[in-house]
Amino acid sequence: MSGADFSTVNTYALHSDGSDGLFLPQGLTDISVASSSILTLASGVNGSVATLSRTNGTRASTVFTTPLSALRISFAGKNQYLAFTKPSMKLPGSAFLVNSAGRFSRIAGPRDGLVALASPLGKWVLVSSMVDQVMHMELINTATGETLPLPIATLADKCVWTADDTTIYCGIPVNPPSGVNYPDDWYQGAVPFNDRIWKIQVSGRYAQLVLDFPTETKESLDAEALAINPAGTVLVFVNKNDGSLWSYQL
């Protein structure tokens, strides 16, 4: 943060080998990184502007502009992007696919607490929301618009896709507290979860328990920032309860 009132957000990008660091434009509200590109979002009272550049910060170009000022963005395959309104239980949200020409197409919503997560190849979008104050999760086929409900539910922010779009790993809470505002209270740290890690196979939509964390470690797990290696053999996540970093051999 910088500025007289420390209200200016500064973002610094660093390659995995620690070389060629650079500052990105100030005031960014969201960022998504692919193998060779960086997608950034700057939002204000007049709306939002998304910009695409190389990972070294060169060849920046505007992807889209929109009057929506509270968005999150990510890549959704090649030449396609996912944008969705910042989630809140108190405000119905929507998810959109954005093509290379900057055209928005709504794929989900308006729904309370909507969170969306695009698959790496862009074939699917995982959407979580609250239905009658109960967590609900489904898959949306980006080519056909078909919606497929899933047998288990969590917040999409607690999930990660494998590189081939076939599998999702999620932290699924056991008996999440009722009568609270999801996802707001979870983001704010007011309500912790006690998760198990589950594997969801897109084909057939079946779920398999992968890691019963409390049984294995005698500790509670609230999984966030999940990531998986390109080979799909190692899952990495942060335990929100204590900030510890974990890896698990799949």
Coordinates of N, CA and C in Angstrom, one line a residue:
M1 N 0.8 -1.2 0.0 CA 0.0 0.0 0.0 C 0.9 1.2 0.0
S2 N 0.4 2.3 -0.7 CA 1.1 3.5 -0.7 C 0.2 4.7 -0.8
G3 N 0.7 5.9 -0.9 CA -0.1 7.1 -1.0 C -0.3 7.7 0.4
A4 N -0.8 9.0 0.4 CA -0.9 9.7 1.6 C -1.7 9.0 2.7
D5 N -2.8 8.4 2.2 CA -3.7 7.7 3.2 C -3.5 6.1 3.0
F6 N -2.5 5.7 2.4 CA -2.2 4.3 2.2 C -3.4 3.5 1.6
S7 N -4.0 4.1 0.6 CA -5.2 3.5 -0.1 C -4.8 3.0 -1.5
T8 N -3.6 3.2 -1.9 CA -3.2 2.8 -3.3 C -2.6 1.4 -3.2
V9 N -3.2 0.4 -3.9 CA -2.7 -1.0 -3.9 C -1.6 -1.1 -4.9
N10 N -0.4 -1.6 -4.4 CA 0.7 -1.9 -5.3 C 0.9 -3.4 -5.5
T11 N 1.1 -3.9 -6.7 CA 1.2 -5.3 -7.0 C 2.5 -5.6 -7.6
Y12 N 3.3 -6.5 -7.1 CA 4.6 -6.9 -7.6 C 4.6 -8.3 -8.1
A13 N 5.0 -8.6 -9.3 CA 5.1 -9.9 -9.9 C 6.5 -10.4 -9.9
L14 N 6.6 -11.7 -9.5 CA 8.0 -12.3 -9.5 C 7.9 -13.7 -10.1
H15 N 8.8 -14.0 -11.0 CA 8.8 -15.3 -11.6 C 9.2 -16.4 -10.6
S16 N 8.8 -17.6 -10.9 CA 9.0 -18.7 -9.9 C 10.4 -18.9 -9.6
D17 N 11.4 -18.6 -10.5 CA 12.8 -18.7 -10.2 C 13.4 -17.5 -9.5
G18 N 12.5 -16.5 -9.2 CA 13.0 -15.4 -8.4 C 13.6 -14.3 -9.3
S19 N 13.5 -14.4 -10.6 CA 14.1 -13.4 -11.5 C 13.1 -12.5 -12.1
D20 N 13.6 -11.4 -12.7 CA 12.7 -10.5 -13.5 C 11.4 -10.1 -12.9
G21 N 11.5 -9.6 -11.6 CA 10.4 -9.0 -11.0 C 10.0 -7.7 -11.6
L22 N 8.7 -7.4 -11.5 CA 8.2 -6.1 -12.0 C 7.0 -5.7 -11.2
F23 N 6.8 -4.4 -11.2 CA 5.6 -3.8 -10.6 C 4.5 -3.8 -11.7
L24 N 3.3 -4.2 -11.4 CA 2.1 -4.1 -12.2 C 1.5 -2.8 -12.0
P25 N 0.5 -2.3 -12.8 CA -0.1 -1.0 -12.6 C -0.8 -1.0 -11.2
Q26 N -0.8 0.2 -10.7 CA -1.3 0.4 -9.3 C -2.9 0.3 -9.4
G27 N -3.4 0.1 -8.2 CA -4.8 0.1 -8.0 C -5.6 -1.1 -8.5
L28 N -4.9 -2.3 -8.7 CA -5.6 -3.5 -9.2 C -6.5 -4.0 -8.1
T29 N -7.6 -4.5 -8.6 CA -8.6 -5.2 -7.7 C -8.7 -6.7 -7.8
D30 N -8.1 -7.2 -8.9 CA -8.0 -8.7 -9.1 C -7.0 -9.0 -10.1
I31 N -6.5 -10.2 -10.1 CA -5.4 -10.6 -11.0 C -5.5 -12.1 -11.2
S32 N -5.2 -12.6 -12.4 CA -5.2 -14.0 -12.7 C -4.0 -14.3 -13.6
V33 N -3.3 -15.4 -13.4 CA -2.1 -15.7 -14.1 C -2.2 -17.0 -14.9
A34 N -1.8 -17.0 -16.2 CA -1.7 -18.2 -17.0 C -0.2 -18.4 -17.2
S35 N 0.1 -19.4 -18.1 CA 1.5 -19.8 -18.3 C 2.3 -18.6 -19.0
S36 N 1.7 -17.9 -19.8 CA 2.4 -16.8 -20.5 C 1.7 -15.4 -20.5
S37 N 0.6 -15.3 -19.7 CA -0.2 -14.1 -19.7 C -0.6 -13.7 -18.3
I38 N -0.8 -12.5 -18.1 CA -1.4 -12.0 -16.8 C -2.7 -11.2 -17.1
L39 N -3.7 -11.5 -16.5 CA -5.0 -10.8 -16.6 C -5.2 -10.0 -15.4
T40 N -5.4 -8.7 -15.5 CA -5.6 -7.8 -14.4 C -6.9 -7.0 -14.5
L41 N -7.4 -6.6 -13.3 CA -8.6 -5.8 -13.3 C -8.5 -4.6 -12.4
A42 N -8.9 -3.5 -12.9 CA -8.9 -2.2 -12.2 C -10.3 -1.8 -12.1
S43 N -10.9 -1.5 -10.9 CA -12.3 -1.2 -10.7 C -12.4 0.1 -10.0
G44 N -13.4 0.9 -10.3 CA -13.7 2.1 -9.6 C -15.2 2.4 -9.7
V45 N -15.5 3.7 -9.3 CA -16.9 4.0 -9.3 C -17.5 4.1 -10.7
N46 N -16.7 4.2 -11.7 CA -17.2 4.2 -13.1 C -17.2 2.9 -13.8
G47 N -16.8 1.8 -13.1 CA -16.8 0.5 -13.6 C -15.5 -0.2 -13.6
S48 N -15.2 -1.1 -14.5 CA -14.0 -1.9 -14.4 C -13.4 -2.1 -15.8
V49 N -12.0 -2.2 -15.8 CA -11.3 -2.4 -17.0 C -10.4 -3.6 -16.8
A50 N -10.5 -4.6 -17.7 CA -9.6 -5.8 -17.7 C -8.5 -5.6 -18.7
T51 N -7.3 -6.0 -18.3 CA -6.1 -5.8 -19.2 C -5.4 -7.1 -19.3
L52 N -4.9 -7.5 -20.5 CA -4.1 -8.7 -20.7 C -2.7 -8.3 -21.1
S53 N -1.7 -8.9 -20.5 CA -0.3 -8.6 -20.9 C 0.5 -9.9 -20.8
R54 N 1.7 -9.8 -21.3 CA 2.6 -11.0 -21.1 C 3.1 -11.0 -19.6
T55 N 3.7 -12.1 -19.2 CA 4.1 -12.2 -17.9 C 5.3 -11.2 -17.5
N56 N 5.9 -10.7 -18.5 CA 7.0 -9.7 -18.3 C 6.4 -8.3 -18.3
G57 N 5.1 -8.2 -18.4 CA 4.4 -6.8 -18.4 C 4.3 -6.1 -19.7
T58 N 4.8 -6.7 -20.8 CA 4.7 -6.1 -22.1 C 3.5 -6.4 -22.8
R59 N 3.2 -5.7 -23.9 CA 2.1 -5.9 -24.8 C 0.8 -5.9 -24.1
A60 N 0.6 -4.9 -23.3 CA -0.7 -4.8 -22.6 C -1.8 -4.3 -23.5
S61 N -3.0 -5.0 -23.4 CA -4.1 -4.6 -24.2 C -5.4 -4.7 -23.4
T62 N -6.4 -3.9 -23.7 CA -7.6 -4.0 -23.0 C -8.5 -5.1 -23.5
V63 N -8.9 -6.0 -22.5 CA -9.8 -7.1 -22.9 C -11.2 -6.7 -22.9
F64 N -11.7 -6.0 -21.9 CA -13.0 -5.5 -21.8 C -13.2 -4.4 -20.8
T65 N -14.2 -3.6 -21.0 CA -14.6 -2.6 -20.1 C -16.1 -2.9 -19.7
T66 N -16.5 -2.5 -18.5 CA -17.8 -2.8 -18.1 C -18.2 -1.8 -17.0
P67 N -19.5 -1.4 -16.9 CA -19.9 -0.6 -15.8 C -20.0 -1.3 -14.5
L68 N -19.8 -2.6 -14.4 CA -19.8 -3.3 -13.2 C -18.5 -3.0 -12.4
S69 N -18.6 -2.7 -11.2 CA -17.4 -2.2 -10.4 C -17.0 -3.2 -9.4
A70 N -17.7 -4.2 -9.1 CA -17.3 -5.2 -8.1 C -17.3 -6.6 -8.7
L71 N -16.1 -6.9 -9.4 CA -16.0 -8.1 -10.1 C -14.8 -8.9 -9.7
R72 N -14.8 -10.2 -10.0 CA -13.6 -11.0 -9.9 C -13.4 -11.7 -11.3
I73 N -12.2 -11.9 -11.7 CA -11.9 -12.4 -13.1 C -11.0 -13.5 -13.1
S74 N -11.0 -14.3 -14.2 CA -10.0 -15.4 -14.3 C -10.0 -15.8 -15.8
F75 N -9.0 -16.6 -16.2 CA -9.0 -17.2 -17.5 C -10.0 -18.3 -17.5
A76 N -10.6 -18.6 -18.7 CA -11.5 -19.7 -18.9 C -11.2 -20.4 -20.2
G77 N -10.0 -20.9 -20.3 CA -9.6 -21.5 -21.6 C -8.9 -20.5 -22.4
K78 N -8.8 -20.8 -23.7 CA -8.1 -19.9 -24.7 C -9.0 -18.8 -25.2
N79 N -8.6 -17.6 -25.1 CA -9.4 -16.4 -25.7 C -10.8 -16.3 -25.0
Q80 N -10.9 -16.7 -23.8 CA -12.2 -16.6 -23.1 C -11.9 -16.4 -21.6
Y81 N -12.8 -15.6 -21.0 CA -12.5 -15.2 -19.6 C -13.8 -15.4 -18.8
L82 N -13.6 -15.6 -17.5 CA -14.7 -15.7 -16.5 C -14.8 -14.4 -15.7
A83 N -15.9 -13.8 -15.6 CA -16.1 -12.7 -14.7 C -17.3 -12.9 -13.8
F84 N -17.2 -12.7 -12.5 CA -18.4 -12.8 -11.7 C -18.4 -11.8 -10.6
T85 N -19.6 -11.4 -10.2 CA -19.7 -10.3 -9.2 C -19.2 -10.8 -7.9
K86 N -18.6 -9.9 -7.1 CA -18.0 -10.3 -5.8 C -19.1 -10.9 -4.9
P87 N -18.8 -12.1 -4.4 CA -19.9 -12.8 -3.7 C -20.3 -12.3 -2.4
S88 N -21.6 -12.3 -2.1 CA -22.2 -12.0 -0.8 C -23.5 -12.6 -0.7
M89 N -23.8 -13.1 0.5 CA -25.1 -13.7 0.8 C -26.2 -12.7 0.7
K90 N -25.9 -11.4 0.9 CA -26.9 -10.3 0.9 C -27.1 -9.7 -0.5
L91 N -26.4 -10.2 -1.5 CA -26.5 -9.6 -2.8 C -26.5 -10.6 -3.9
P92 N -27.6 -10.9 -4.6 CA -27.5 -11.9 -5.6 C -26.5 -11.6 -6.7
G93 N -25.6 -12.6 -7.0 CA -24.5 -12.4 -8.0 C -24.7 -13.2 -9.2
S94 N -24.0 -12.8 -10.3 CA -24.0 -13.5 -11.5 C -22.6 -13.8 -12.1
A95 N -22.5 -14.8 -12.9 CA -21.3 -15.2 -13.6 C -21.4 -15.0 -15.1
F96 N -20.4 -14.6 -15.7 CA -20.4 -14.3 -17.1 C -19.2 -14.9 -17.8
L97 N -19.3 -15.4 -19.0 CA -18.2 -15.7 -19.9 C -18.0 -14.4 -20.8
V98 N -16.7 -14.1 -20.9 CA -16.4 -12.9 -21.7 C -15.5 -13.4 -22.9
N99 N -15.9 -13.1 -24.1 CA -15.1 -13.6 -25.3 C -14.0 -12.6 -25.6
S100 N -13.2 -12.9 -26.6 CA -12.0 -12.1 -27.0 C -12.4 -10.7 -27.4
A101 N -13.7 -10.5 -27.8 CA -14.2 -9.2 -28.3 C -14.7 -8.4 -27.1
G102 N -14.7 -9.0 -25.9 CA -15.2 -8.3 -24.7 C -16.7 -8.4 -24.5
R103 N -17.3 -9.4 -25.2 CA -18.8 -9.5 -25.1 C -19.1 -10.4 -23.9
F104 N -20.0 -10.0 -23.0 CA -20.4 -10.7 -21.8 C -21.6 -11.6 -22.1
S105 N -21.6 -12.9 -21.7 CA -22.7 -13.8 -21.8 C -22.9 -14.4 -20.4
R106 N -24.1 -14.1 -19.8 CA -24.4 -14.7 -18.5 C -24.6 -16.2 -18.5
I107 N -23.9 -16.9 -17.6 CA -24.1 -18.3 -17.5 C -24.7 -18.8 -16.2
A108 N -24.7 -17.9 -15.2 CA -25.3 -18.3 -13.9 C -25.8 -17.0 -13.2
G109 N -26.8 -17.2 -12.4 CA -27.3 -16.1 -11.6 C -28.6 -15.4 -12.2
P110 N -29.1 -14.5 -11.4 CA -28.6 -14.0 -10.1 C -28.9 -15.0 -9.0
R111 N -27.9 -15.3 -8.1 CA -28.0 -16.2 -7.0 C -27.3 -15.6 -5.8
D112 N -27.8 -15.9 -4.6 CA -27.1 -15.5 -3.4 C -25.8 -16.2 -3.2
G113 N -24.8 -15.4 -2.8 CA -23.5 -16.0 -2.5 C -22.8 -16.7 -3.6
L114 N -23.0 -16.3 -4.9 CA -22.5 -17.0 -6.0 C -20.9 -16.9 -6.1
V115 N -20.2 -18.0 -6.3 CA -18.8 -18.0 -6.5 C -18.6 -19.0 -7.7
A116 N -17.7 -18.6 -8.6 CA -17.5 -19.4 -9.8 C -16.0 -19.7 -10.0
L117 N -15.7 -20.9 -10.6 CA -14.3 -21.3 -10.8 C -14.3 -22.0 -12.2
A118 N -13.6 -21.4 -13.2 CA -13.5 -22.0 -14.5 C -12.5 -23.1 -14.6
S119 N -12.7 -24.1 -15.4 CA -11.7 -25.1 -15.6 C -10.6 -24.6 -16.5
P120 N -9.4 -25.1 -16.4 CA -8.3 -24.6 -17.2 C -8.5 -24.5 -18.7
L121 N -9.2 -25.5 -19.3 CA -9.4 -25.5 -20.7 C -10.7 -24.8 -21.1
G122 N -11.4 -24.4 -20.1 CA -12.6 -23.6 -20.4 C -13.9 -24.4 -20.7
K123 N -13.8 -25.7 -20.5 CA -15.0 -26.5 -20.9 C -16.1 -26.4 -19.8
W124 N -15.7 -26.1 -18.6 CA -16.7 -26.1 -17.5 C -16.5 -24.9 -16.6
V125 N -17.5 -24.6 -15.9 CA -17.4 -23.6 -14.8 C -18.1 -24.2 -13.6
L126 N -17.4 -24.3 -12.5 CA -17.9 -24.8 -11.2 C -18.6 -23.6 -10.5
V127 N -19.8 -23.7 -10.1 CA -20.5 -22.6 -9.5 C -21.1 -23.1 -8.1
S128 N -20.8 -22.3 -7.1 CA -21.4 -22.5 -5.8 C -22.3 -21.4 -5.4
S129 N -23.4 -21.6 -4.7 CA -24.3 -20.6 -4.3 C -25.1 -21.1 -3.1
M130 N -25.9 -20.2 -2.5 CA -26.7 -20.6 -1.4 C -28.2 -20.7 -1.9
V131 N -28.8 -21.8 -1.6 CA -30.2 -22.0 -2.0 C -30.9 -22.3 -0.7
D132 N -31.8 -21.5 -0.3 CA -32.6 -21.6 1.0 C -31.6 -21.8 2.1
Q133 N -30.5 -21.0 2.1 CA -29.5 -20.9 3.2 C -28.7 -22.3 3.3
V134 N -28.7 -23.0 2.2 CA -28.0 -24.3 2.2 C -27.0 -24.2 1.0
M135 N -25.7 -24.7 1.2 CA -24.8 -24.7 0.1 C -25.2 -25.6 -1.0
H136 N -25.0 -25.1 -2.2 CA -25.3 -25.8 -3.5 C -24.2 -25.6 -4.4
M137 N -23.9 -26.7 -5.2 CA -22.7 -26.6 -6.1 C -23.1 -27.4 -7.4
E138 N -22.7 -26.8 -8.5 CA -23.1 -27.5 -9.8 C -22.0 -27.1 -10.9
L139 N -22.1 -27.9 -12.0 CA -21.2 -27.7 -13.1 C -22.0 -27.1 -14.2
I140 N -21.4 -26.1 -15.0 CA -22.0 -25.6 -16.1 C -21.2 -25.8 -17.4
N141 N -21.7 -26.4 -18.4 CA -21.0 -26.7 -19.6 C -21.0 -25.4 -20.4
T142 N -19.8 -24.9 -20.7 CA -19.7 -23.6 -21.3 C -20.1 -23.6 -22.8
A143 N -20.1 -24.8 -23.4 CA -20.5 -24.9 -24.8 C -22.0 -25.0 -25.0
T144 N -22.7 -25.7 -24.1 CA -24.1 -25.9 -24.2 C -25.0 -25.2 -23.2
G145 N -24.3 -24.7 -22.1 CA -25.1 -24.1 -21.1 C -25.8 -25.0 -20.1
E146 N -25.6 -26.3 -20.4 CA -26.2 -27.3 -19.5 C -25.7 -27.2 -18.1
T147 N -26.6 -27.4 -17.1 CA -26.3 -27.3 -15.7 C -26.4 -28.7 -15.1
L148 N -25.4 -29.1 -14.4 CA -25.3 -30.5 -13.8 C -25.1 -30.3 -12.3
P149 N -26.1 -30.7 -11.4 CA -25.9 -30.6 -10.0 C -24.8 -31.6 -9.5
L150 N -24.1 -31.3 -8.4 CA -23.1 -32.2 -7.9 C -23.6 -32.7 -6.5
P151 N -23.1 -33.9 -6.2 CA -23.6 -34.6 -5.0 C -23.1 -34.0 -3.6
I152 N -22.1 -33.2 -3.7 CA -21.5 -32.6 -2.5 C -21.4 -31.1 -2.7
A153 N -21.2 -30.3 -1.7 CA -21.2 -28.9 -1.9 C -20.2 -28.2 -0.9
T154 N -19.6 -27.1 -1.4 CA -18.8 -26.2 -0.6 C -18.8 -24.9 -1.3
L155 N -17.9 -24.0 -0.9 CA -17.6 -22.8 -1.7 C -16.6 -23.1 -2.8
A156 N -16.9 -22.6 -4.0 CA -16.0 -22.8 -5.1 C -14.6 -22.3 -4.9
D157 N -14.4 -21.4 -4.0 CA -13.1 -20.9 -3.6 C -12.3 -21.9 -2.9
K158 N -12.9 -23.0 -2.4 CA -12.2 -24.1 -1.7 C -12.0 -25.3 -2.6
C159 N -11.9 -25.0 -3.9 CA -11.7 -26.1 -4.9 C -10.6 -25.8 -5.9
V160 N -10.1 -26.8 -6.6 CA -9.2 -26.6 -7.7 C -9.4 -27.6 -8.7
W161 N -9.2 -27.2 -10.0 CA -9.3 -28.1 -11.2 C -8.0 -28.8 -11.5
T162 N -8.0 -30.0 -12.0 CA -6.8 -30.6 -12.7 C -6.7 -29.9 -14.0
A163 N -5.5 -30.1 -14.6 CA -5.1 -29.4 -15.8 C -5.9 -29.8 -17.0
D164 N -6.5 -31.1 -17.0 CA -7.2 -31.6 -18.1 C -8.7 -31.5 -18.0
D165 N -9.2 -30.7 -17.1 CA -10.6 -30.4 -16.9 C -11.5 -31.7 -16.5
T166 N -10.8 -32.7 -16.0 CA -11.6 -33.9 -15.7 C -11.9 -34.1 -14.3
T167 N -11.2 -33.4 -13.4 CA -11.3 -33.7 -12.0 C -11.3 -32.4 -11.2
I168 N -12.0 -32.4 -10.0 CA -12.0 -31.2 -9.1 C -11.7 -31.8 -7.7
Y169 N -10.8 -31.1 -7.0 CA -10.5 -31.4 -5.6 C -11.1 -30.3 -4.8
C170 N -11.8 -30.6 -3.7 CA -12.4 -29.6 -2.9 C -12.3 -29.9 -1.4
G171 N -12.2 -28.8 -0.6 CA -12.4 -28.9 0.8 C -13.9 -28.9 1.2
I172 N -14.4 -30.0 1.6 CA -15.9 -30.1 1.9 C -16.1 -30.0 3.4
P173 N -16.8 -29.0 3.9 CA -17.0 -28.9 5.3 C -17.9 -30.0 5.9
V174 N -17.6 -30.4 7.1 CA -18.4 -31.4 7.8 C -19.3 -30.6 8.7
N175 N -20.6 -30.8 8.5 CA -21.6 -30.1 9.3 C -21.3 -28.6 9.5
P176 N -21.3 -27.9 8.4 CA -21.1 -26.4 8.5 C -22.1 -25.8 9.4
P177 N -21.8 -24.8 10.2 CA -22.8 -24.1 11.1 C -23.9 -23.6 10.2
S178 N -25.1 -23.7 10.7 CA -26.3 -23.1 10.0 C -26.7 -21.7 10.6
G179 N -27.5 -21.0 9.9 CA -27.9 -19.7 10.4 C -26.9 -18.6 10.3
V180 N -25.9 -18.8 9.4 CA -24.9 -17.8 9.2 C -24.9 -17.3 7.8
N181 N -24.2 -16.3 7.5 CA -24.2 -15.8 6.1 C -22.9 -16.3 5.4
Y182 N -23.2 -17.2 4.4 CA -22.1 -17.7 3.6 C -22.2 -17.0 2.2
P183 N -21.1 -16.7 1.6 CA -19.7 -16.9 2.0 C -19.1 -15.8 2.9
D184 N -19.9 -14.8 3.2 CA -19.4 -13.6 3.9 C -18.7 -13.9 5.2
D185 N -19.3 -14.7 6.1 CA -18.8 -15.0 7.4 C -17.5 -15.8 7.3
W186 N -17.4 -16.7 6.2 CA -16.2 -17.5 6.0 C -15.1 -16.6 5.6
Y187 N -15.3 -15.7 4.6 CA -14.3 -14.8 4.2 C -13.7 -14.0 5.3
Q188 N -14.6 -13.5 6.2 CA -14.2 -12.6 7.3 C -13.6 -13.4 8.4
G189 N -13.6 -14.7 8.4 CA -13.0 -15.5 9.5 C -13.9 -15.6 10.7
A190 N -15.1 -15.3 10.5 CA -16.1 -15.4 11.7 C -16.5 -16.8 11.9
V191 N -16.5 -17.6 10.8 CA -17.0 -19.0 10.9 C -15.9 -19.9 10.2
P192 N -15.2 -20.7 11.0 CA -14.3 -21.7 10.4 C -15.0 -23.0 10.0
F193 N -14.4 -23.7 9.1 CA -14.9 -25.0 8.7 C -14.0 -26.1 9.2
N194 N -14.5 -27.3 9.2 CA -13.8 -28.5 9.5 C -13.9 -29.4 8.2
D195 N -12.9 -29.4 7.4 CA -13.0 -30.0 6.0 C -12.5 -31.4 5.9
R196 N -13.0 -32.1 5.0 CA -12.3 -33.3 4.4 C -12.1 -32.9 2.9
I197 N -11.0 -33.5 2.4 CA -10.7 -33.3 0.9 C -11.4 -34.4 0.1
W198 N -12.2 -33.9 -0.9 CA -12.9 -34.8 -1.7 C -12.5 -34.6 -3.2
K199 N -12.6 -35.7 -3.9 CA -12.3 -35.7 -5.4 C -13.6 -35.8 -6.1
I200 N -13.9 -34.9 -7.1 CA -15.1 -35.0 -7.9 C -14.7 -35.3 -9.3
Q201 N -15.2 -36.4 -9.8 CA -14.9 -36.8 -11.2 C -16.0 -36.2 -12.1
V202 N -15.6 -35.4 -13.1 CA -16.6 -34.7 -13.9 C -17.5 -35.7 -14.7
S203 N -16.8 -36.7 -15.3 CA -17.5 -37.8 -16.0 C -18.2 -38.6 -15.0
G204 N -19.5 -38.6 -15.0 CA -20.3 -39.3 -14.0 C -20.7 -38.6 -12.8
R205 N -19.9 -37.5 -12.5 CA -20.2 -36.6 -11.4 C -20.2 -37.4 -10.0
Y206 N -19.3 -38.3 -9.9 CA -19.2 -39.0 -8.6 C -18.1 -38.4 -7.7
A207 N -18.3 -38.5 -6.4 CA -17.4 -37.9 -5.4 C -16.7 -39.0 -4.6
Q208 N -15.5 -38.8 -4.3 CA -14.7 -39.8 -3.6 C -13.9 -39.1 -2.5
L209 N -14.0 -39.6 -1.3 CA -13.2 -39.1 -0.2 C -11.7 -39.4 -0.4
V210 N -10.9 -38.3 -0.3 CA -9.5 -38.4 -0.6 C -8.7 -38.4 0.8
L211 N -9.0 -37.4 1.6 CA -8.3 -37.1 2.8 C -9.2 -36.8 3.9
D212 N -9.2 -37.6 4.9 CA -10.0 -37.3 6.2 C -9.0 -36.7 7.1
F213 N -8.8 -35.4 7.0 CA -7.8 -34.6 7.7 C -7.8 -34.8 9.2
P214 N -9.0 -34.6 9.8 CA -9.0 -34.7 11.3 C -8.6 -36.1 11.8
T215 N -8.9 -37.2 11.0 CA -8.5 -38.5 11.4 C -7.0 -38.7 11.3
E216 N -6.5 -38.2 10.2 CA -5.0 -38.4 9.9 C -4.2 -37.6 10.8
T217 N -4.6 -36.3 11.2 CA -3.7 -35.4 11.9 C -4.1 -35.0 13.3
K218 N -5.4 -35.4 13.6 CA -6.0 -35.0 14.9 C -6.2 -33.4 14.9
E219 N -6.1 -32.8 13.8 CA -6.3 -31.3 13.7 C -7.5 -31.0 12.8
S220 N -8.0 -29.8 12.9 CA -9.1 -29.3 12.0 C -8.5 -28.7 10.8
L221 N -9.2 -28.8 9.7 CA -8.7 -28.3 8.4 C -9.8 -27.4 7.8
D222 N -9.4 -26.1 7.5 CA -10.3 -25.2 6.7 C -9.5 -24.9 5.5
A223 N -9.7 -25.7 4.4 CA -8.8 -25.6 3.2 C -9.1 -24.3 2.4
E224 N -8.0 -23.7 1.9 CA -8.2 -22.6 1.0 C -6.9 -22.5 0.2
A225 N -6.9 -21.7 -0.9 CA -5.8 -21.6 -1.8 C -5.3 -22.9 -2.3
L226 N -6.2 -23.8 -2.8 CA -5.8 -25.1 -3.3 C -5.1 -24.9 -4.6
A227 N -4.1 -25.7 -4.8 CA -3.4 -25.8 -6.1 C -2.9 -27.2 -6.4
I228 N -2.8 -27.5 -7.6 CA -2.4 -28.9 -8.0 C -1.3 -28.8 -9.1
N229 N -0.3 -29.7 -9.1 CA 0.7 -29.6 -10.1 C 0.2 -30.1 -11.4
P230 N 0.9 -29.8 -12.5 CA 0.4 -30.1 -13.9 C 0.1 -31.6 -14.1
A231 N 0.9 -32.4 -13.4 CA 0.7 -33.9 -13.6 C -0.4 -34.4 -12.8
G232 N -1.0 -33.6 -11.9 CA -2.1 -34.0 -11.1 C -1.8 -35.0 -10.0
T233 N -0.5 -34.9 -9.5 CA -0.1 -35.9 -8.5 C 0.1 -35.3 -7.1
V234 N 0.2 -34.0 -7.0 CA 0.4 -33.3 -5.7 C -0.6 -32.2 -5.5
L235 N -1.3 -32.3 -4.4 CA -2.2 -31.2 -4.0 C -1.6 -30.4 -2.9
V236 N -1.7 -29.1 -3.1 CA -1.2 -28.1 -2.1 C -2.3 -27.2 -1.6
F237 N -2.4 -26.9 -0.3 CA -3.4 -26.1 0.2 C -2.9 -25.4 1.5
V238 N -3.6 -24.4 1.9 CA -3.4 -23.6 3.1 C -4.5 -24.0 4.1
N239 N -4.2 -24.2 5.3 CA -5.2 -24.4 6.4 C -5.5 -23.0 7.0
K240 N -6.7 -22.6 6.6 CA -7.1 -21.2 7.0 C -7.1 -21.1 8.5
N241 N -7.3 -22.2 9.2 CA -7.4 -22.1 10.7 C -6.1 -21.6 11.4
D242 N -4.9 -21.9 10.7 CA -3.7 -21.5 11.4 C -2.6 -21.0 10.3
G243 N -3.0 -20.9 9.1 CA -2.1 -20.4 8.0 C -1.0 -21.3 7.6
S244 N -1.1 -22.6 8.0 CA 0.0 -23.6 7.7 C -0.2 -24.1 6.2
L245 N 0.9 -24.4 5.6 CA 0.9 -24.8 4.2 C 1.1 -26.4 4.2
W246 N 0.3 -27.1 3.4 CA 0.3 -28.5 3.4 C 0.4 -29.0 1.9
S247 N 1.0 -30.2 1.8 CA 1.0 -30.8 0.5 C 0.6 -32.3 0.7
Y248 N -0.1 -32.8 -0.3 CA -0.6 -34.2 -0.2 C -0.4 -34.9 -1.5
Q249 N 0.2 -36.1 -1.4 CA 0.5 -36.9 -2.6 C -0.8 -37.7 -3.0
L250 N -1.3 -37.4 -4.2 CA -2.5 -38.0 -4.6 C -2.3 -39.4 -5.2

